[in-house]
CSV table of C-alpha atoms in Angstrom, one decimal:
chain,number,residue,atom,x,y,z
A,1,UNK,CA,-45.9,-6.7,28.0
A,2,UNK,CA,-43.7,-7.7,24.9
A,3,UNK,CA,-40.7,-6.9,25.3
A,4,UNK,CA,-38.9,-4.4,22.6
A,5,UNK,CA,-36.0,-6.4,21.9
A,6,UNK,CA,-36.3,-8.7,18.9
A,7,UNK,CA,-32.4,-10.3,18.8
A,8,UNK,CA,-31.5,-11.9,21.4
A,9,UNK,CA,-28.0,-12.9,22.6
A,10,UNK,CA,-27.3,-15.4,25.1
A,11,UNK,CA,-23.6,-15.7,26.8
A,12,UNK,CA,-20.4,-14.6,28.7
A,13,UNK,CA,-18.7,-11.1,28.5
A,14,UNK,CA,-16.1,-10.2,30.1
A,15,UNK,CA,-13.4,-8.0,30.8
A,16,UNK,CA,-10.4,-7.7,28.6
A,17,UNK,CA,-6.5,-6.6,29.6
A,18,UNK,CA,-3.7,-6.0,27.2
A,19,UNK,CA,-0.6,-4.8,27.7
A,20,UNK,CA,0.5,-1.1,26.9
A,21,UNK,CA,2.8,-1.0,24.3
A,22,UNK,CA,1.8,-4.4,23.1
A,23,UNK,CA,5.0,-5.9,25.6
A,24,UNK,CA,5.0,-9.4,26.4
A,25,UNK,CA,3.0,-10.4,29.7
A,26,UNK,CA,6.3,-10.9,31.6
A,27,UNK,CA,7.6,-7.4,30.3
A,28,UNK,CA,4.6,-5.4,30.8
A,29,UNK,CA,3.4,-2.8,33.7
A,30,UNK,CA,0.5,-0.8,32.5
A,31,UNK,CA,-2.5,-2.4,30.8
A,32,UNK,CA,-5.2,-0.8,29.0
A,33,UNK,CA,-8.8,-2.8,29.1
A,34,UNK,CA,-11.8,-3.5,27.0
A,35,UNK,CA,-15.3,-5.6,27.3
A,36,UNK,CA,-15.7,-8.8,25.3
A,37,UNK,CA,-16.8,-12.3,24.9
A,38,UNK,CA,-18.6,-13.8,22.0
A,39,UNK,CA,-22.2,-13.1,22.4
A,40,UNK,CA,-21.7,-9.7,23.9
A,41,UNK,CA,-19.3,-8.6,20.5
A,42,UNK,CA,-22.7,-9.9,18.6
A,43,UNK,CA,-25.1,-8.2,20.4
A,44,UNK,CA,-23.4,-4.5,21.0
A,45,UNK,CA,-22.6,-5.0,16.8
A,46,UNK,CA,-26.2,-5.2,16.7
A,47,UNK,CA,-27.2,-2.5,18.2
A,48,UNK,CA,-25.3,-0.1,17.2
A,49,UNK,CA,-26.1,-0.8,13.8
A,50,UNK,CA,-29.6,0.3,14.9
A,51,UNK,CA,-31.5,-3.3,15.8
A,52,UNK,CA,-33.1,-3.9,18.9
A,53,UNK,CA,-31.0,-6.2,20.7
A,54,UNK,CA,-31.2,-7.9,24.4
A,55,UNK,CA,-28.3,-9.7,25.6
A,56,UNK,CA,-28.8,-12.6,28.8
A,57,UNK,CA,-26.0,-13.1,30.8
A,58,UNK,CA,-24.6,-12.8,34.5
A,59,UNK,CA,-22.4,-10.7,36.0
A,60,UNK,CA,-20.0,-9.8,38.8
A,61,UNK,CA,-21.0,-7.1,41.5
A,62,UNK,CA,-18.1,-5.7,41.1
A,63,UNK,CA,-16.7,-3.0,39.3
A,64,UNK,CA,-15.5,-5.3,36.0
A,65,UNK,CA,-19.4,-6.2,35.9
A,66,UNK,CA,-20.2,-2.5,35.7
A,67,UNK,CA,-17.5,-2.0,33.3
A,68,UNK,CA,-19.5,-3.9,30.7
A,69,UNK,CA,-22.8,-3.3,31.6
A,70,UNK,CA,-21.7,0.8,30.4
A,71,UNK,CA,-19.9,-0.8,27.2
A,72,UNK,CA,-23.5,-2.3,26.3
A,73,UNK,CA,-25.3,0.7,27.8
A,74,UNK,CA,-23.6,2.7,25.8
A,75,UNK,CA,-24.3,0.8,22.3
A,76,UNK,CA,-28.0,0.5,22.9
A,77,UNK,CA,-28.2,-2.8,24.0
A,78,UNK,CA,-30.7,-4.1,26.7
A,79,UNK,CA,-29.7,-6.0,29.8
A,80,UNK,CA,-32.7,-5.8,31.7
A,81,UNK,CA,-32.1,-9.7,31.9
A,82,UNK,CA,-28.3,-9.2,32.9
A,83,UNK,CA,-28.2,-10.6,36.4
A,84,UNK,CA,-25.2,-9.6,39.3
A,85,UNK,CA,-23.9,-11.8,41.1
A,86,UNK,CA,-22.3,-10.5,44.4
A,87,UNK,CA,-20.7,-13.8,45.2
A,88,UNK,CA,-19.2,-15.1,41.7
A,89,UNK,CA,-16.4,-12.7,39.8
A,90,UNK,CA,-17.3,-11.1,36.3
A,91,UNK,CA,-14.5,-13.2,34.3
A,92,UNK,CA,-11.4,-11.9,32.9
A,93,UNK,CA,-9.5,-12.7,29.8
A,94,UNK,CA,-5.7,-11.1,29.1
A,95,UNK,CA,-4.2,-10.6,25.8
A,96,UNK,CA,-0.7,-10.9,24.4
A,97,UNK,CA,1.1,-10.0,21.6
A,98,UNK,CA,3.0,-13.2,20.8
A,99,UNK,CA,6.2,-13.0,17.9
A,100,UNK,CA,6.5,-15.4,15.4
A,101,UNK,CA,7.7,-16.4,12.2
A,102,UNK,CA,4.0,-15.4,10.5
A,103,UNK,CA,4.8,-12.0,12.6
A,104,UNK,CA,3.0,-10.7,15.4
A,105,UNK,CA,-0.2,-13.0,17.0
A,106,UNK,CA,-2.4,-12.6,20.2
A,107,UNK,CA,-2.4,-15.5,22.7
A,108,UNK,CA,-5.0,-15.2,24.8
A,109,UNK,CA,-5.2,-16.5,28.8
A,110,UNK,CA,-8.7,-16.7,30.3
A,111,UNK,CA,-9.7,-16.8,33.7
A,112,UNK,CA,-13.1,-17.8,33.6
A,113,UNK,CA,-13.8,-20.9,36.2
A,114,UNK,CA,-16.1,-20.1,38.9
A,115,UNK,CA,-17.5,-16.9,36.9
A,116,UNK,CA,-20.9,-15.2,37.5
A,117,UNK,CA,-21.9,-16.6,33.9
A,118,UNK,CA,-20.5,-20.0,34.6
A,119,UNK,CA,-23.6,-20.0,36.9
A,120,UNK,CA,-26.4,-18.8,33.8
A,121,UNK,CA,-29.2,-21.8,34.4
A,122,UNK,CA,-32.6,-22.7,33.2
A,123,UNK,CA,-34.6,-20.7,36.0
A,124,UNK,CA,-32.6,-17.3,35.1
A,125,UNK,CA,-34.2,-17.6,31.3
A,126,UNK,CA,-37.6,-18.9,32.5
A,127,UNK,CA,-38.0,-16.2,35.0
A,128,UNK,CA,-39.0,-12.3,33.7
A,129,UNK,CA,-37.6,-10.6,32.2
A,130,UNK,CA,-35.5,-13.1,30.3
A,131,UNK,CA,-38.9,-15.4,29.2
A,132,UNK,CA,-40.0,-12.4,27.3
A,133,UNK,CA,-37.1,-11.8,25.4
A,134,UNK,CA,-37.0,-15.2,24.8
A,135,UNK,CA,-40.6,-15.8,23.4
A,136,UNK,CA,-40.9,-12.6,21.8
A,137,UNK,CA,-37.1,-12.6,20.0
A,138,UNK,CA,-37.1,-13.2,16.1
A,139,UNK,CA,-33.7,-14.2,16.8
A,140,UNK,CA,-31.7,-15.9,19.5
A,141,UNK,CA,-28.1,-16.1,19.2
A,142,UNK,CA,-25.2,-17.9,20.7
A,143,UNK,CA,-22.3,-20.3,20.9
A,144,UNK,CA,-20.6,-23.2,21.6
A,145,UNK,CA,-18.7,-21.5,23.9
A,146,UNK,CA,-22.1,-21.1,26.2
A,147,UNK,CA,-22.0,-24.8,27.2
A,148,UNK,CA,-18.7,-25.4,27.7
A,149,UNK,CA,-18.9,-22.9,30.6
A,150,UNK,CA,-20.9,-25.2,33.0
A,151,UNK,CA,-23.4,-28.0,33.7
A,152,UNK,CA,-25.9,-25.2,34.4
A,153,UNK,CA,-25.3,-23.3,31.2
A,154,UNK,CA,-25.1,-27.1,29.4
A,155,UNK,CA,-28.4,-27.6,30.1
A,156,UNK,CA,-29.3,-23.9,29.1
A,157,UNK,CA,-28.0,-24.9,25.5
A,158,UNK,CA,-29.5,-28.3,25.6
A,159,UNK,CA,-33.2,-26.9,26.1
A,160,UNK,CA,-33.2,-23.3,24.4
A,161,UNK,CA,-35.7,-25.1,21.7
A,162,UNK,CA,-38.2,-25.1,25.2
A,163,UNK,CA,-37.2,-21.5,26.2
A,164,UNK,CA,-38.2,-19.5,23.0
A,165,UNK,CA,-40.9,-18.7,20.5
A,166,UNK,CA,-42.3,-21.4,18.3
A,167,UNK,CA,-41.4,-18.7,15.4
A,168,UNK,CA,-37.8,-18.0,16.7
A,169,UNK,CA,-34.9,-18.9,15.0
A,170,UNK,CA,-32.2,-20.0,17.2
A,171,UNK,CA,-28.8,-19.0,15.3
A,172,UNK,CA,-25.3,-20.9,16.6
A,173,UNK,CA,-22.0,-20.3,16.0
A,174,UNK,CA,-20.2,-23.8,16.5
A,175,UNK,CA,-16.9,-21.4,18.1
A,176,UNK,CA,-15.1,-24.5,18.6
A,177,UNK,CA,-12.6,-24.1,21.7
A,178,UNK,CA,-10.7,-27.3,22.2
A,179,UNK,CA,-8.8,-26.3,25.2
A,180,UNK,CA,-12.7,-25.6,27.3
A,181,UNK,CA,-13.4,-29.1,26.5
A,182,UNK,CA,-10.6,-31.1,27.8
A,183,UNK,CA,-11.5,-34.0,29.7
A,184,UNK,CA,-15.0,-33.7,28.8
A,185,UNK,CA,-17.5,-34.9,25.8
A,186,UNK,CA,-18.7,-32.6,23.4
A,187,UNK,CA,-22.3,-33.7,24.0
A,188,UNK,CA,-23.9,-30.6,25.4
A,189,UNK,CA,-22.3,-29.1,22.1
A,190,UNK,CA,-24.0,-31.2,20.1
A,191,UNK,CA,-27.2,-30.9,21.9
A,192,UNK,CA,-27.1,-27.3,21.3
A,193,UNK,CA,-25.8,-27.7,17.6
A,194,UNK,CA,-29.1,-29.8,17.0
A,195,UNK,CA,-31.7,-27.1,17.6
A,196,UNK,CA,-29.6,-24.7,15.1
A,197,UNK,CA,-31.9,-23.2,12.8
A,198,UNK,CA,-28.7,-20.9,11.2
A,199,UNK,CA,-25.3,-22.4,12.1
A,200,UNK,CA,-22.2,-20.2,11.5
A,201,UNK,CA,-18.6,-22.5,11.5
A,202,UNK,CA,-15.6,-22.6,10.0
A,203,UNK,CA,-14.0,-24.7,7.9
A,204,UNK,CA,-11.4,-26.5,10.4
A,205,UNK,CA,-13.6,-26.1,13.4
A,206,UNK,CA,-16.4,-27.9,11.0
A,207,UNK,CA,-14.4,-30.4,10.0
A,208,UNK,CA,-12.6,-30.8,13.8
A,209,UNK,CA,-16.1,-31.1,14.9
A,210,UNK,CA,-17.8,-33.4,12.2
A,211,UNK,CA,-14.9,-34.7,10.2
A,212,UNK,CA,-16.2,-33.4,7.5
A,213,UNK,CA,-16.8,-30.0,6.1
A,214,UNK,CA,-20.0,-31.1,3.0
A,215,UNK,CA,-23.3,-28.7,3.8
A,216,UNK,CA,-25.5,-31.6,2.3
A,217,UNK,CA,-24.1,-33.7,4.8
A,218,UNK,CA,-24.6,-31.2,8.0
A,219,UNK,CA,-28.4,-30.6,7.2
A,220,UNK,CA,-28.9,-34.8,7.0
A,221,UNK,CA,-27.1,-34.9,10.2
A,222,UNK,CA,-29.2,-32.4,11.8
A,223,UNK,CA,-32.9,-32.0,10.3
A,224,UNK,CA,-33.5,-28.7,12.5
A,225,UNK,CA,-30.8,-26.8,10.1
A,226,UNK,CA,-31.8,-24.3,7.4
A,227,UNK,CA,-29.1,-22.6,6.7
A,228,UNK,CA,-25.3,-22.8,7.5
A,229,UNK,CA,-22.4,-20.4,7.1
A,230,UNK,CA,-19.0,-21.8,6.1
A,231,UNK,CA,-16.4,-19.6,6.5
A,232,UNK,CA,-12.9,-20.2,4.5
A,233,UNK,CA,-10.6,-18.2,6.1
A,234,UNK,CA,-9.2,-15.2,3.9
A,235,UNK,CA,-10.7,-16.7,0.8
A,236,UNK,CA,-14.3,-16.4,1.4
A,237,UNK,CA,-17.6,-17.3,2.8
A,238,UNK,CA,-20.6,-19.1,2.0
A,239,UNK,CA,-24.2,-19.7,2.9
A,240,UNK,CA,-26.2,-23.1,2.0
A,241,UNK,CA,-29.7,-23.4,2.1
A,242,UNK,CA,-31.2,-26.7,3.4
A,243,UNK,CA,-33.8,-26.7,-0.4
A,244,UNK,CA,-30.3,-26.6,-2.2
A,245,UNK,CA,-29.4,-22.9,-3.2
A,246,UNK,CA,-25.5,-22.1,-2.3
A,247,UNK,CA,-24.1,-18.5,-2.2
A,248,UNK,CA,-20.3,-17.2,-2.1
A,249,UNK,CA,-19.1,-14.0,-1.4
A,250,UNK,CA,-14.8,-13.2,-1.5
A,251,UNK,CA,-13.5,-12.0,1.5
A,252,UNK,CA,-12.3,-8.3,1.4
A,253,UNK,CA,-8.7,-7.4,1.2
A,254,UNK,CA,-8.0,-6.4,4.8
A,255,UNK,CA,-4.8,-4.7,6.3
A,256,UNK,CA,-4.9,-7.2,9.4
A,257,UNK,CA,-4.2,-5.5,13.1
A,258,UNK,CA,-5.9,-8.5,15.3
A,259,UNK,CA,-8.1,-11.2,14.3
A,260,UNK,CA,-9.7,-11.6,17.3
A,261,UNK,CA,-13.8,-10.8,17.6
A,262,UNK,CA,-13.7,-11.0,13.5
A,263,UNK,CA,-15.8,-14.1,13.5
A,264,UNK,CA,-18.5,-12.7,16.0
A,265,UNK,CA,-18.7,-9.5,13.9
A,266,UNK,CA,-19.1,-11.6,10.7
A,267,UNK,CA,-22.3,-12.9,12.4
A,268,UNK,CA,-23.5,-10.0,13.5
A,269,UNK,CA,-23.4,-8.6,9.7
A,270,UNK,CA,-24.5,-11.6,8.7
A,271,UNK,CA,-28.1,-11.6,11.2
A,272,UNK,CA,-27.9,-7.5,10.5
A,273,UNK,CA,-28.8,-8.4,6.9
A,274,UNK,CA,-31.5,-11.1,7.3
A,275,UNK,CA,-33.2,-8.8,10.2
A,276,UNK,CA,-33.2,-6.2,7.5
A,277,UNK,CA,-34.6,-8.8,4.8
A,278,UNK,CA,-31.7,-8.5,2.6
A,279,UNK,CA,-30.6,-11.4,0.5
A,280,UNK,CA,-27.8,-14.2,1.2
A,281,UNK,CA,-25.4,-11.9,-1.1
A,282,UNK,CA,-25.7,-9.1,0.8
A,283,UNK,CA,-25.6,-10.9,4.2
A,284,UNK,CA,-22.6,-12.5,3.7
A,285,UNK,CA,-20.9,-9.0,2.1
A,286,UNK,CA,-22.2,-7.5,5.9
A,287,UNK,CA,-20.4,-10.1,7.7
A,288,UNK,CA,-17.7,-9.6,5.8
A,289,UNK,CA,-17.8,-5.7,6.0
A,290,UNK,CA,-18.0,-5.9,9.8
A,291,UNK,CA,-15.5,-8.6,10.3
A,292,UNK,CA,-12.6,-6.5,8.4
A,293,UNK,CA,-13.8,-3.8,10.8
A,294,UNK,CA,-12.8,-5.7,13.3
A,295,UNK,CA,-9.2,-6.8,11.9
A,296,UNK,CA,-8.0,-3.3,11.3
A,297,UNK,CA,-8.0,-2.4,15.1
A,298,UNK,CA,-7.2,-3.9,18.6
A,299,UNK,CA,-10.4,-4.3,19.7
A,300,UNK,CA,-12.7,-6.8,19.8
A,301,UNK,CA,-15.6,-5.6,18.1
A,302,UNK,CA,-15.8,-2.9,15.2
A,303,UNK,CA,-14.0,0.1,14.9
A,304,UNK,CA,-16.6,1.3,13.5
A,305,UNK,CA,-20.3,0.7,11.9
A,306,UNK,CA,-21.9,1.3,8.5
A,307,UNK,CA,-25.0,2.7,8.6
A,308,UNK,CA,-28.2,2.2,6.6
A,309,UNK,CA,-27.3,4.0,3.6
A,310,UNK,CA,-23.8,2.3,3.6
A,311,UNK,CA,-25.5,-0.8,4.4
A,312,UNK,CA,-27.3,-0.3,1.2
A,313,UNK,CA,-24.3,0.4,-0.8
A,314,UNK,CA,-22.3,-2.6,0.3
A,315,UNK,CA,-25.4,-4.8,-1.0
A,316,UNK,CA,-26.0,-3.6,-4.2
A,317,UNK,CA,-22.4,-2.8,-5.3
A,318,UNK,CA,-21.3,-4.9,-8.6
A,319,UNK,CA,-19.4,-8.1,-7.8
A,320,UNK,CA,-16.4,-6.3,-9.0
A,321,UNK,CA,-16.1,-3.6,-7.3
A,322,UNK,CA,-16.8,-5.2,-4.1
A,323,UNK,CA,-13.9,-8.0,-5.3
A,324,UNK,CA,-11.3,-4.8,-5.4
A,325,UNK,CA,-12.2,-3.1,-2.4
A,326,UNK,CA,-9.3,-2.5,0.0
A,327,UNK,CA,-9.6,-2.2,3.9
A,328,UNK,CA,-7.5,-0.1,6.6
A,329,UNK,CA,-7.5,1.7,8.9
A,330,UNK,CA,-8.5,5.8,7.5
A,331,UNK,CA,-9.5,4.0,4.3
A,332,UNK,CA,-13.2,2.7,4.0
A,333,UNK,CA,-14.3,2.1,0.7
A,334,UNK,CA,-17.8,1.8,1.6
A,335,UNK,CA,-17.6,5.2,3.7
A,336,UNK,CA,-15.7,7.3,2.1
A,337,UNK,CA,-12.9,6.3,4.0
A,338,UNK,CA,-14.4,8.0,6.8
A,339,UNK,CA,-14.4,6.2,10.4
A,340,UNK,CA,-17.6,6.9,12.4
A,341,UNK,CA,-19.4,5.2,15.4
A,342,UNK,CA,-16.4,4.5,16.4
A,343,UNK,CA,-16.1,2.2,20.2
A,344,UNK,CA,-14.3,4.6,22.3
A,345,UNK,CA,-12.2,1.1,23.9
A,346,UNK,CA,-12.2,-0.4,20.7
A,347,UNK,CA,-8.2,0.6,19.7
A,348,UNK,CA,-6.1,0.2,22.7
């Protein structure tokens, strides 16, 4: 049978500690938890904004594994492709609050090597019920994080053109972490990178990567590409079409809590509005929407979700009034400043 789901997500979650009290790691005795990784943020974002999404991945047999197996449960995602693992650990990653000149920042310490993902091959997603999802999906999405976990999930990244639909569109975001490839060539990245229908980068991870940051430039390097998403930081973000059409949309004004799982939000508003057939405008205000959802709490993913009719309203509001729109926490412009849907985990 098809299967239901028609995004699908393929990578690492894991489990999340942060200190109570937001202490340094040295200082700290109690520690509250969470469920996160790239592709899992993506596809629980998905879901609970209402679109059937699978995530792929493995898992621990332990009880971290079934920690996020409820988190994604519980938004509506399916992981009937989830594999456990009762010899390899669910991985781990820790949090802490870091001071600085700029203020307060989160350093973040994974613990990763040897995981039950690090172990995702080729025969988990051409076995049922992954091959499925996989033929069936209109999109599959995931990073460049995925093949920098292992030679097994390398060569998962370099073949996914093989493992999906003819009509799929495989969707990347570049995720650029330095400190996973140490030692090693980039080459698996690229592979993976070059079957990129919709690529989703920033600006300093695109120019690290490329050295260079021109769109016109990307799509001759890479003939597969249709669109890519350049994202400026706080100023704004933009979406280039391969037959030449260019769209910008400003950031929103955010009151900034934690950075961290913004830019896997963004790309879930962004793939929320093209699964809904809205236009590159409206796309790019999602991500954006999502992403400052994100910034205003701890968590990793959104405090919160807009639904349909809010969905509506952030795409058809005028340019300026979506350019004076302020975001924090009790104080959603788009809502009412209501806060629904909220994660239960997502504010430590």
């Amino acid at each position: 049978m098809p299967a239901p789901a028609r995004l699908v997500t393929i990578g690492e979650a894991m489990v999340v500690l942060y200190p109570d009290h937001h202490l340094p790691l040295a200082d700290a005795h109690t520690f509250g938890s969470d469920a996160g990784g790239a592709e899992f943020n993506v596809a629980t974002t998905l879901a609970r904004l209402g679109l059937p999404t699978a995530w792929v991945s493995r898992l621990g047999g332990d009880g971290f594994g079934d920690r996020i197996l409820a988190a994604a449960h519980e938004a509506g995602v399916d992981t009937s492709a989830v594999e456990r693992d009762a010899n390899r650990p669910t991985g781990l990653y820790v949090k802490e609050p870091v001071a600085g000149a700029g203020g307060v920042r989160t350093r973040m310490h994974y613990y990763r090597s040897w995981s039950a993902a690090s172990a995702l091959g080729v025969a988990q997603l051409r076995s049922e019920p992954a091959a499925s999802l996989l033929r069936n999906a209109t999109v599959v999405h995931t990073s460049g994080i995925t093949p920098a976990l292992s030679a097994s999930a390398a060569e998962v990244a370099s073949t996914l053109r093989s493992l999906v639909g003819p009509d799929t569109l495989i969707s990347v975001d570049l995720n650029l972490r330095p400190a996973l490839w140490t030692g090693r060539d980039r080459i698996a990245l690229d592979g993976l990178v070059a079957q990129a229908d919709l690529l989703f980068a920033g600006h300093e991870e695109t120019g690290a990567h490329f050295g260079h940051v021109d769109p016109a430039r990307l799509f001759a390097e890479l003939p597969h590409l249709e669109t890519v998403v350049l994202k400026d930081e706080e100023r704004r973000a933009s979406a280039y079409r391969r037959h030449g059409s260019e769209t910008h949309v400003p950031c929103l004004t955010v009151e900034v809590v934690e950075p961290v799982g913004a830019g896997d939000a963004f790309a879930a508003g962004f793939l929320a509005g093209r699964a809904e057939g809205r236009d590159d405008t409206a796309a790019l205000r999602l991500g954006h929407a999502l992403a400052s959802l994100t910034l205003i709490g701890h968590g990793d993913r959104p405090l919160s979700v807009p639904d349909r009719g809010e969905r509506d309203t952030i795409s058809a509001t005028e340019d300026a009034v979506w350019e004076r729109w302020r975001v924090h926490p009790g104080d959603i412009p788009w809502a009412g400043g209501r806060v629904h849907a909220a994660s239960p985990e997502a504010a430590p």
